[in-house]
């Protein structure tokens, strides 16, 4: 089943964005009167009938709607330092969404390789991913925030708060923390290739983030992010 995206399915008639219209008419060869299925990234699915098969502004008449509750029992928010190569962050967003994630915030740390991110590009990747993997909820993607700002914003959030750290003496694992907590809301900090500094970890601990290890192997930033998503999907 091919899914199409529109951010608002509440109106009786909607106009698809140019990119979606072109794919519908030029690639899939859909015509006036054909039925299509749409999602809005907010849990809603709709069946629509093509009223106008214009390749730049296709009009859809909505015939039925259904709401899908979020089927995960947990909420995962990963704050991650963007990699130097944008392709690696593109890959991370795609795979993290396929596995399961609710929110991503990019953070600037002392050892960060990049302090700018193209959120519009990543949102397009996110939309394409939920369409491909047949999901109804679009994860939230936030722009870059400095690490102290992000940590301070979480001070009143009730959650299991963790910071992944490659310190050799660190023995507390992600799975241990998950097993010892009944929290359904999880926030995890993942640093750049150069890792978090001791000062940054100390600051995070002050705001009730527990330091954890993701194993004995040193992981790339994006691999660490995927590991976390997979671990939570398996645990819950």
CSV table of N, CA and C in Angstrom, one decimal, residues 23 26 28 39 66 107 119 186 214:
chain,number,residue,atom,x,y,z
A,23,UNK,N,4.7,12.7,-7.9
A,23,UNK,CA,4.9,11.2,-7.8
A,23,UNK,C,3.6,10.5,-8.1
A,26,UNK,N,2.8,11.4,-12.2
A,26,UNK,CA,3.8,11.1,-13.2
A,26,UNK,C,4.4,9.8,-13.0
A,28,UNK,N,3.4,7.1,-10.5
A,28,UNK,CA,2.4,6.0,-10.3
A,28,UNK,C,1.3,6.0,-11.3
A,39,UNK,N,-1.6,9.9,5.1
A,39,UNK,CA,-1.3,10.0,6.5
A,39,UNK,C,-0.9,11.4,6.8
A,66,UNK,N,-9.5,7.4,9.8
A,66,UNK,CA,-9.3,6.6,11.0
A,66,UNK,C,-8.1,7.0,11.8
A,107,UNK,N,22.5,18.4,19.4
A,107,UNK,CA,23.2,19.2,20.4
A,107,UNK,C,24.6,19.6,20.0
A,119,UNK,N,17.4,21.0,9.2
A,119,UNK,CA,16.2,20.3,9.7
A,119,UNK,C,15.2,20.0,8.6
A,186,UNK,N,12.0,8.2,28.2
A,186,UNK,CA,13.5,8.0,28.3
A,186,UNK,C,14.1,9.1,27.4
A,214,UNK,N,27.7,2.0,26.5
A,214,UNK,CA,26.9,1.2,25.5
A,214,UNK,C,27.7,0.0,25.1
